[in-house]
PDB file of C-alpha atoms in Angstrom:
ATOM      1  CA  MET L  45     -37.386   1.176  53.113  1.00 43.00           C
ATOM      2  CA  ALA L  46     -39.268   1.853  49.869  1.00 46.00           C
ATOM      3  CA  ARG L  47     -36.502   4.204  48.729  1.00 44.00           C
ATOM      4  CA  ILE L  48     -33.842   1.611  49.527  1.00 37.00           C
ATOM      5  CA  ALA L  49     -35.753  -1.075  47.626  1.00 40.00           C
ATOM      6  CA  ALA L  50     -36.132   1.227  44.629  1.00 40.00           C
ATOM      7  CA  LEU L  51     -32.396   2.019  44.697  1.00 34.00           C
ATOM      8  CA  LEU L  52     -31.505  -1.675  44.829  1.00 35.00           C
ATOM      9  CA  LEU L  53     -33.805  -2.338  41.871  1.00 39.00           C
ATOM     10  CA  VAL L  54     -32.087   0.367  39.837  1.00 39.00           C
ATOM     11  CA  LEU L  55     -28.670  -1.044  40.686  1.00 36.00           C
ATOM     12  CA  VAL L  56     -29.749  -4.537  39.639  1.00 38.00           C
ATOM     13  CA  LEU L  57     -31.153  -3.271  36.359  1.00 42.00           C
ATOM     14  CA  CYS L  58     -28.041  -1.222  35.612  1.00 43.00           C
ATOM     15  CA  GLY L  59     -25.818  -4.151  36.465  1.00 43.00           C
ATOM     16  CA  GLY L  60     -27.836  -6.348  34.105  1.00 46.00           C
ATOM     17  CA  ALA L  61     -27.230  -4.051  31.116  1.00 53.00           C
ATOM     18  CA  ARG L  62     -24.171  -5.796  29.763  1.00 71.00           C
ATOM     19  CA  ASP L  63     -22.264  -5.267  26.541  1.00 82.00           C
ATOM     20  CA  PRO L  64     -23.423  -7.304  23.533  1.00 90.00           C
ATOM     21  CA  ILE L  65     -21.550 -10.053  21.757  1.00 91.00           C
ATOM     22  CA  LEU L  66     -21.001 -10.491  18.019  1.00 94.00           C
ATOM     23  CA  VAL L  67     -21.554 -13.721  16.115  1.00 93.00           C
ATOM     24  CA  PRO L  68     -19.705 -13.254  12.785  1.00 95.00           C
ATOM     25  CA  GLU L  69     -19.721 -15.403   9.670  1.00 94.00           C
ATOM     26  CA  ILE L  70     -18.208 -15.263   6.164  1.00 95.00           C
ATOM     27  CA  SER L  71     -19.673 -16.557   2.915  1.00 94.00           C
ATOM     28  CA  GLN L  72     -16.364 -18.273   2.035  1.00 92.00           C
ATOM     29  CA  HIS L  73     -13.737 -19.460   4.489  1.00 93.00           C
ATOM     30  CA  GLU L  74     -11.470 -20.658   1.685  1.00 94.00           C
ATOM     31  CA  ILE L  75     -10.767 -19.023  -1.670  1.00 94.00           C
ATOM     32  CA  GLN L  76      -8.941 -21.063  -4.304  1.00 91.00           C
ATOM     33  CA  VAL L  77      -6.828 -19.190  -6.841  1.00 89.00           C
ATOM     34  CA  ARG L  78      -6.807 -21.054 -10.140  1.00 85.00           C
ATOM     35  CA  GLN L  79      -6.002 -20.165 -13.730  1.00 82.00           C
ATOM     36  CA  GLY L  80      -8.278 -17.370 -14.868  1.00 84.00           C
ATOM     37  CA  PHE L  81      -9.021 -16.193 -11.311  1.00 89.00           C
ATOM     38  CA  THR L  82     -10.707 -12.764 -11.550  1.00 91.00           C
ATOM     39  CA  GLY L  83     -11.197 -12.047  -7.860  1.00 91.00           C
ATOM     40  CA  ALA L  84     -13.820 -12.908  -5.253  1.00 93.00           C
ATOM     41  CA  ASP L  85     -16.740 -11.205  -3.573  1.00 94.00           C
ATOM     42  CA  LEU L  86     -16.921 -11.883   0.176  1.00 95.00           C
ATOM     43  CA  LEU L  87     -20.082 -11.443   2.227  1.00 96.00           C
ATOM     44  CA  LEU L  88     -19.338 -10.770   5.893  1.00 96.00           C
ATOM     45  CA  PHE L  89     -22.414 -11.039   8.054  1.00 96.00           C
ATOM     46  CA  GLY L  90     -23.511 -11.860  11.569  1.00 95.00           C
ATOM     47  CA  ALA L  91     -25.688 -10.985  14.545  1.00 94.00           C
ATOM     48  CA  ILE L  92     -25.564  -8.615  17.518  1.00 93.00           C
ATOM     49  CA  LEU L  93     -26.787 -10.519  20.596  1.00 92.00           C
ATOM     50  CA  THR L  94     -26.774 -10.439  24.369  1.00 85.00           C
ATOM     51  CA  PRO L  95     -24.536 -12.933  26.215  1.00 83.00           C
ATOM     52  CA  GLU L  96     -27.674 -15.056  26.690  1.00 77.00           C
ATOM     53  CA  GLY L  97     -28.290 -15.158  22.925  1.00 72.00           C
ATOM     54  CA  ALA L  98     -31.243 -12.750  22.800  1.00 74.00           C
ATOM     55  CA  ARG L  99     -31.599  -9.568  20.760  1.00 74.00           C
ATOM     56  CA  ALA L 100     -29.215  -6.895  22.083  1.00 73.00           C
ATOM     57  CA  ALA L 101     -31.078  -3.854  23.361  1.00 67.00           C
ATOM     58  CA  GLY L 102     -29.585  -0.595  22.064  1.00 74.00           C
ATOM     59  CA  ASP L 103     -28.365   1.077  18.918  1.00 85.00           C
ATOM     60  CA  TYR L 104     -25.006  -0.106  17.658  1.00 93.00           C
ATOM     61  CA  ASP L 105     -22.838   0.734  14.665  1.00 95.00           C
ATOM     62  CA  ILE L 106     -20.722  -1.926  12.995  1.00 96.00           C
ATOM     63  CA  VAL L 107     -17.184  -1.669  11.585  1.00 97.00           C
ATOM     64  CA  VAL L 108     -15.648  -4.554   9.643  1.00 97.00           C
ATOM     65  CA  LEU L 109     -11.911  -4.788   8.894  1.00 97.00           C
ATOM     66  CA  LEU L 110     -10.446  -7.385   6.548  1.00 97.00           C
ATOM     67  CA  GLU L 111      -6.644  -7.594   6.506  1.00 96.00           C
ATOM     68  CA  GLY L 112      -4.344  -9.799   4.473  1.00 96.00           C
ATOM     69  CA  PRO L 113      -1.037 -11.230   5.695  1.00 95.00           C
ATOM     70  CA  ALA L 114       1.554  -8.591   6.562  1.00 93.00           C
ATOM     71  CA  ARG L 115       4.714  -8.372   4.490  1.00 91.00           C
ATOM     72  CA  SER L 116       7.759  -6.191   4.007  1.00 91.00           C
ATOM     73  CA  ILE L 117       7.271  -3.585   1.244  1.00 90.00           C
ATOM     74  CA  VAL L 118       9.888  -1.262  -0.258  1.00 89.00           C
ATOM     75  CA  VAL L 119       8.534   2.044  -1.588  1.00 87.00           C
ATOM     76  CA  ARG L 120      10.731   3.880  -4.089  1.00 84.00           C
ATOM     77  CA  GLU L 121      10.322   7.497  -5.067  1.00 79.00           C
ATOM     78  CA  LYS L 122      10.673   8.395  -8.743  1.00 76.00           C
ATOM     79  CA  LYS L 123      12.632  11.487  -9.753  1.00 75.00           C
ATOM     80  CA  GLN L 124      13.107  13.018 -13.182  1.00 71.00           C
ATOM     81  CA  VAL L 125      16.738  13.647 -14.128  1.00 72.00           C
ATOM     82  CA  ALA L 126      17.610  15.010 -17.583  1.00 69.00           C
ATOM     83  CA  GLY L 127      14.210  13.955 -18.869  1.00 70.00           C
ATOM     84  CA  ILE L 128      14.558  10.384 -17.543  1.00 75.00           C
ATOM     85  CA  TRP L 129      12.628   8.993 -14.593  1.00 74.00           C
ATOM     86  CA  ILE L 130      14.897   7.131 -12.168  1.00 75.00           C
ATOM     87  CA  ASN L 131      14.557   5.647  -8.683  1.00 71.00           C
ATOM     88  CA  ALA L 132      15.583   8.161  -6.048  1.00 73.00           C
ATOM     89  CA  SER L 133      15.175   7.649  -2.292  1.00 81.00           C
ATOM     90  CA  SER L 134      13.332   4.653  -0.869  1.00 83.00           C
ATOM     91  CA  THR L 135      11.870   3.403   2.404  1.00 88.00           C
ATOM     92  CA  GLU L 136      11.064  -0.116   3.580  1.00 88.00           C
ATOM     93  CA  PHE L 137       8.000  -0.840   5.707  1.00 90.00           C
ATOM     94  CA  ARG L 138       8.483  -3.987   7.740  1.00 87.00           C
ATOM     95  CA  SER L 139       4.870  -5.103   8.247  1.00 87.00           C
ATOM     96  CA  ALA L 140       2.426  -3.538   5.821  1.00 93.00           C
ATOM     97  CA  PRO L 141      -0.792  -5.500   5.225  1.00 95.00           C
ATOM     98  CA  SER L 142      -0.926  -6.997   1.740  1.00 95.00           C
ATOM     99  CA  PHE L 143      -4.662  -6.244   1.733  1.00 97.00           C
ATOM    100  CA  TYR L 144      -6.783  -3.881   3.828  1.00 97.00           C
ATOM    101  CA  ALA L 145     -10.497  -3.199   3.541  1.00 97.00           C
ATOM    102  CA  LEU L 146     -12.772  -1.284   5.888  1.00 97.00           C
ATOM    103  CA  ALA L 147     -16.561  -1.242   5.772  1.00 97.00           C
ATOM    104  CA  SER L 148     -18.653   0.684   8.284  1.00 97.00           C
ATOM    105  CA  SER L 149     -22.278   1.563   8.897  1.00 96.00           C
ATOM    106  CA  ARG L 150     -21.383   5.264   9.200  1.00 95.00           C
ATOM    107  CA  PRO L 151     -18.261   7.399   8.679  1.00 96.00           C
ATOM    108  CA  ILE L 152     -15.562   6.509  11.214  1.00 96.00           C
ATOM    109  CA  ALA L 153     -15.244  10.167  12.276  1.00 95.00           C
ATOM    110  CA  ASP L 154     -18.884  10.010  13.420  1.00 96.00           C
ATOM    111  CA  LEU L 155     -18.358   6.816  15.400  1.00 96.00           C
ATOM    112  CA  VAL L 156     -15.144   7.171  17.416  1.00 96.00           C
ATOM    113  CA  ASP L 157     -12.486   9.744  18.217  1.00 96.00           C
ATOM    114  CA  GLY L 158      -9.017   9.778  16.691  1.00 95.00           C
ATOM    115  CA  LYS L 159      -7.422   7.923  19.608  1.00 95.00           C
ATOM    116  CA  THR L 160      -9.842   5.005  19.384  1.00 96.00           C
ATOM    117  CA  ALA L 161      -9.559   4.905  15.587  1.00 96.00           C
ATOM    118  CA  ALA L 162      -5.761   4.746  15.889  1.00 95.00           C
ATOM    119  CA  ILE L 163      -5.882   1.938  18.464  1.00 95.00           C
ATOM    120  CA  TYR L 164      -8.030  -0.280  16.240  1.00 96.00           C
ATOM    121  CA  GLU L 165      -6.604   1.037  12.927  1.00 95.00           C
ATOM    122  CA  MET L 166     -10.060   2.035  11.721  1.00 96.00           C
ATOM    123  CA  GLY L 167      -9.306   3.647   8.390  1.00 94.00           C
ATOM    124  CA  LEU L 168      -6.337   4.117   6.090  1.00 94.00           C
ATOM    125  CA  LYS L 169      -5.566   7.381   7.877  1.00 92.00           C
ATOM    126  CA  TRP L 170      -4.849   5.380  11.036  1.00 93.00           C
ATOM    127  CA  LEU L 171      -3.040   2.438   9.442  1.00 92.00           C
ATOM    128  CA  GLN L 172       0.162   1.707  11.382  1.00 88.00           C
ATOM    129  CA  LEU L 173       3.002   1.405   8.867  1.00 88.00           C
ATOM    130  CA  SER L 174       6.329   0.893  10.625  1.00 83.00           C
ATOM    131  CA  PRO L 175       9.428   1.874   8.618  1.00 85.00           C
ATOM    132  CA  VAL L 176      12.739   0.077   8.990  1.00 84.00           C
ATOM    133  CA  GLY L 177      15.315   2.265  10.709  1.00 79.00           C
ATOM    134  CA  VAL L 178      15.122   5.922  11.709  1.00 76.00           C
ATOM    135  CA  ILE L 179      13.354   8.264   9.318  1.00 78.00           C
ATOM    136  CA  ASP L 180      12.216  11.883   9.431  1.00 81.00           C
ATOM    137  CA  PRO L 181       8.484  12.069  10.354  1.00 83.00           C
ATOM    138  CA  SER L 182       7.609  14.229   7.337  1.00 85.00           C
ATOM    139  CA  GLU L 183       9.448  11.848   4.995  1.00 84.00           C
ATOM    140  CA  GLN L 184       7.763   8.857   6.639  1.00 86.00           C
ATOM    141  CA  LYS L 185       4.354  10.431   6.051  1.00 88.00           C
ATOM    142  CA  ARG L 186       5.206  11.104   2.397  1.00 88.00           C
ATOM    143  CA  PHE L 187       6.205   7.499   1.785  1.00 89.00           C
ATOM    144  CA  SER L 188       3.250   6.157   3.798  1.00 91.00           C
ATOM    145  CA  ASP L 189       0.822   8.260   1.769  1.00 92.00           C
ATOM    146  CA  GLY L 190       2.536   7.068  -1.412  1.00 91.00           C
ATOM    147  CA  LEU L 191       2.184   3.416  -0.418  1.00 92.00           C
ATOM    148  CA  VAL L 192      -1.490   3.834   0.509  1.00 94.00           C
ATOM    149  CA  ASP L 193      -2.210   5.642  -2.766  1.00 94.00           C
ATOM    150  CA  LEU L 194      -0.459   2.916  -4.789  1.00 93.00           C
ATOM    151  CA  MET L 195      -2.323   0.125  -3.023  1.00 95.00           C
ATOM    152  CA  ARG L 196      -5.665   1.928  -3.384  1.00 95.00           C
ATOM    153  CA  ARG L 197      -5.183   2.236  -7.147  1.00 95.00           C
ATOM    154  CA  GLN L 198      -4.674  -1.540  -7.259  1.00 94.00           C
ATOM    155  CA  SER L 199      -7.843  -2.078  -5.154  1.00 95.00           C
ATOM    156  CA  LEU L 200      -5.685  -3.696  -2.451  1.00 96.00           C
ATOM    157  CA  TYR L 201      -6.566  -0.967   0.073  1.00 97.00           C
ATOM    158  CA  GLN L 202     -10.237  -0.025   0.349  1.00 96.00           C
ATOM    159  CA  GLU L 203     -12.500   2.143   2.497  1.00 96.00           C
ATOM    160  CA  SER L 204     -16.292   1.980   2.230  1.00 95.00           C
ATOM    161  CA  GLU L 205     -18.425   4.069   4.569  1.00 91.00           C
ATOM    162  CA  HIS L 206     -22.143   3.246   4.776  1.00 93.00           C
ATOM    163  CA  ALA L 207     -21.257  -0.208   3.369  1.00 95.00           C
ATOM    164  CA  VAL L 208     -22.507  -2.156   6.407  1.00 97.00           C
ATOM    165  CA  LYS L 209     -26.241  -2.754   6.437  1.00 96.00           C
ATOM    166  CA  ILE L 210     -27.903  -3.360   9.830  1.00 94.00           C
ATOM    167  CA  SER L 211     -31.373  -4.916  10.062  1.00 91.00           C
ATOM    168  CA  GLY L 212     -33.399  -4.397  13.215  1.00 87.00           C
ATOM    169  CA  GLN L 213     -30.254  -3.845  15.287  1.00 85.00           C
ATOM    170  CA  VAL L 214     -29.740  -7.607  15.129  1.00 91.00           C
ATOM    171  CA  LEU L 215     -28.338  -8.673  11.767  1.00 94.00           C
ATOM    172  CA  TYR L 216     -25.549  -6.960   9.818  1.00 96.00           C
ATOM    173  CA  GLN L 217     -23.858  -7.591   6.501  1.00 96.00           C
ATOM    174  CA  ALA L 218     -21.132  -6.089   4.320  1.00 97.00           C
ATOM    175  CA  ARG L 219     -19.564  -7.025   0.994  1.00 96.00           C
ATOM    176  CA  ILE L 220     -15.839  -6.744   0.299  1.00 96.00           C
ATOM    177  CA  ALA L 221     -14.296  -7.415  -3.105  1.00 95.00           C
ATOM    178  CA  LEU L 222     -10.943  -9.172  -3.382  1.00 95.00           C
ATOM    179  CA  PRO L 223      -9.092  -8.327  -6.625  1.00 94.00           C
ATOM    180  CA  SER L 224      -7.344 -10.950  -8.734  1.00 92.00           C
ATOM    181  CA  SER L 225      -3.940  -9.750  -7.495  1.00 91.00           C
ATOM    182  CA  VAL L 226      -4.494 -10.714  -3.839  1.00 92.00           C
ATOM    183  CA  GLN L 227      -1.704 -12.484  -2.007  1.00 92.00           C
ATOM    184  CA  THR L 228      -2.160 -15.997  -0.696  1.00 93.00           C
ATOM    185  CA  GLY L 229      -2.301 -16.606   3.024  1.00 95.00           C
ATOM    186  CA  THR L 230      -4.658 -16.190   5.976  1.00 96.00           C
ATOM    187  CA  TYR L 231      -6.893 -13.117   6.025  1.00 97.00           C
ATOM    188  CA  THR L 232      -8.317 -11.811   9.297  1.00 96.00           C
ATOM    189  CA  ALA L 233     -11.824 -10.335   9.423  1.00 96.00           C
ATOM    190  CA  GLU L 234     -12.423  -8.365  12.619  1.00 97.00           C
ATOM    191  CA  THR L 235     -15.857  -6.956  13.427  1.00 97.00           C
ATOM    192  CA  PHE L 236     -16.465  -4.184  15.971  1.00 97.00           C
ATOM    193  CA  ALA L 237     -19.710  -3.042  17.601  1.00 96.00           C
ATOM    194  CA  VAL L 238     -19.548   0.653  18.480  1.00 96.00           C
ATOM    195  CA  SER L 239     -21.838   2.611  20.778  1.00 93.00           C
ATOM    196  CA  ASN L 240     -21.464   6.173  22.084  1.00 93.00           C
ATOM    197  CA  GLY L 241     -17.920   6.461  20.757  1.00 94.00           C
ATOM    198  CA  ARG L 242     -16.784   3.235  22.415  1.00 94.00           C
ATOM    199  CA  VAL L 243     -15.976  -0.223  21.048  1.00 96.00           C
ATOM    200  CA  VAL L 244     -18.253  -2.449  23.137  1.00 95.00           C
ATOM    201  CA  ALA L 245     -17.675  -5.794  21.389  1.00 95.00           C
ATOM    202  CA  SER L 246     -15.417  -7.417  18.814  1.00 95.00           C
ATOM    203  CA  ALA L 247     -15.073 -10.770  17.095  1.00 96.00           C
ATOM    204  CA  ILE L 248     -12.632 -12.363  14.649  1.00 96.00           C
ATOM    205  CA  SER L 249     -13.076 -14.797  11.786  1.00 95.00           C
ATOM    206  CA  ARG L 250     -10.599 -15.889   9.124  1.00 95.00           C
ATOM    207  CA  VAL L 251     -10.389 -16.584   5.408  1.00 95.00           C
ATOM    208  CA  THR L 252      -7.685 -18.626   3.672  1.00 95.00           C
ATOM    209  CA  VAL L 253      -6.580 -17.713   0.155  1.00 95.00           C
ATOM    210  CA  ARG L 254      -4.504 -20.421  -1.511  1.00 91.00           C
ATOM    211  CA  LYS L 255      -3.403 -21.427  -4.972  1.00 84.00           C
ATOM    212  CA  GLU L 256      -4.602 -24.619  -6.588  1.00 78.00           C
ATOM    213  CA  GLY L 257      -3.768 -26.587  -9.720  1.00 58.00           C
ATOM    214  CA  PHE L 258      -0.954 -25.464 -12.008  1.00 49.00           C
ATOM    215  CA  GLU L 259      -0.564 -22.124 -10.190  1.00 51.00           C
ATOM    216  CA  ARG L 260       0.124 -23.954  -6.919  1.00 48.00           C
ATOM    217  CA  LEU L 261       2.712 -26.195  -8.609  1.00 49.00           C
ATOM    218  CA  VAL L 262       4.516 -23.182 -10.098  1.00 53.00           C
ATOM    219  CA  ALA L 263       4.481 -21.264  -6.798  1.00 49.00           C
ATOM    220  CA  TYR L 264       5.747 -24.260  -4.822  1.00 49.00           C
ATOM    221  CA  ASN L 265       8.646 -24.965  -7.175  1.00 50.00           C
ATOM    222  CA  ALA L 266       9.576 -21.280  -7.370  1.00 53.00           C
ATOM    223  CA  GLN L 267      10.013 -21.264  -3.577  1.00 56.00           C
ATOM    224  CA  ALA L 268      11.264 -24.792  -2.875  1.00 59.00           C
ATOM    225  CA  ASN L 269      13.437 -25.370  -5.968  1.00 56.00           C
ATOM    226  CA  GLY L 270      14.556 -21.916  -7.011  1.00 60.00           C
ATOM    227  CA  PHE L 271      17.522 -23.010  -9.136  1.00 60.00           C
ATOM    228  CA  LEU L 272      15.654 -25.732 -11.037  1.00 59.00           C
ATOM    229  CA  TYR L 273      12.657 -23.433 -11.500  1.00 56.00           C
ATOM    230  CA  GLY L 274      14.890 -20.704 -12.952  1.00 67.00           C
ATOM    231  CA  LEU L 275      16.659 -23.178 -15.223  1.00 66.00           C
ATOM    232  CA  PHE L 276      13.305 -24.546 -16.424  1.00 62.00           C
ATOM    233  CA  ALA L 277      12.039 -21.006 -17.111  1.00 63.00           C
ATOM    234  CA  VAL L 278      15.135 -20.245 -19.208  1.00 73.00           C
ATOM    235  CA  VAL L 279      14.761 -23.489 -21.190  1.00 72.00           C
ATOM    236  CA  VAL L 280      11.076 -22.767 -21.828  1.00 66.00           C
ATOM    237  CA  SER L 281      11.848 -19.208 -22.969  1.00 73.00           C
ATOM    238  CA  ILE L 282      14.565 -20.361 -25.355  1.00 77.00           C
ATOM    239  CA  SER L 283      12.357 -23.127 -26.714  1.00 69.00           C
ATOM    240  CA  MET L 284       9.429 -20.771 -27.290  1.00 70.00           C
ATOM    241  CA  GLY L 285      11.741 -18.317 -29.061  1.00 72.00           C
ATOM    242  CA  TRP L 286      13.158 -21.064 -31.272  1.00 69.00           C
ATOM    243  CA  ILE L 287       9.669 -22.355 -32.154  1.00 74.00           C
ATOM    244  CA  ALA L 288       8.460 -18.840 -32.967  1.00 71.00           C
ATOM    245  CA  GLY L 289      11.499 -18.286 -35.178  1.00 70.00           C
ATOM    246  CA  ARG L 290      10.885 -21.524 -37.090  1.00 67.00           C
ATOM    247  CA  LEU L 291       7.227 -20.635 -37.598  1.00 68.00           C
ATOM    248  CA  PHE L 292       8.049 -17.185 -38.982  1.00 69.00           C
ATOM    249  CA  ALA L 293      10.661 -18.758 -41.263  1.00 68.00           C
ATOM    250  CA  LEU L 294       7.982 -20.955 -42.828  1.00 66.00           C
ATOM    251  CA  ILE L 295       5.694 -18.015 -43.605  1.00 65.00           C
TER     252      ILE L 295
END
């Protein structure tokens, strides 16, 4: 009977060891793009808790992914012909993220295997870029690598290992910088808790990037009234050229 009671106690304790939950938060849920916008610095933070709200027992690593709205992107390959660089072949990716940033407490290769990293797109190496139409795998990889390299040089794709700080296995925080060239739209911040090579918890929060003031007016009219916007741009260009000419004539 004592052995049976001990076994039941072990089963109860094992059954009580449940996966943690994440409580994420972001320093800014809305970013306004105005004239002179130079970018923004986001603080993503939160807590690792039990379902009851107490401190989660165990050692966990944290991975934070921030993705901008997906869009279609055409990548063109340059080729030198007779000393002149021209556009050669090209490939269109139907749903590439306009912004991608990863921050982790340790290198991804030390946290999960390649299959898990691919499922959750943890890292630029595992980013799923779907081309339009049928394309040779080696050519697809060349264009994918080219797109990632281009976006990284513009700070629109980022990877930062050891960028997540964890305090007492309860609180975590990471900083991600948004450059001035970010696209407007809704950004998704997904946080993962990883233990023993397995994602044991995840949570999502969102950030909205939108234009305000004169920039918003210009963007709205460019989309809603394309013809009038183009006509206005031509009139402004001609007027500025005429004014510049008159000024130089007076000098």
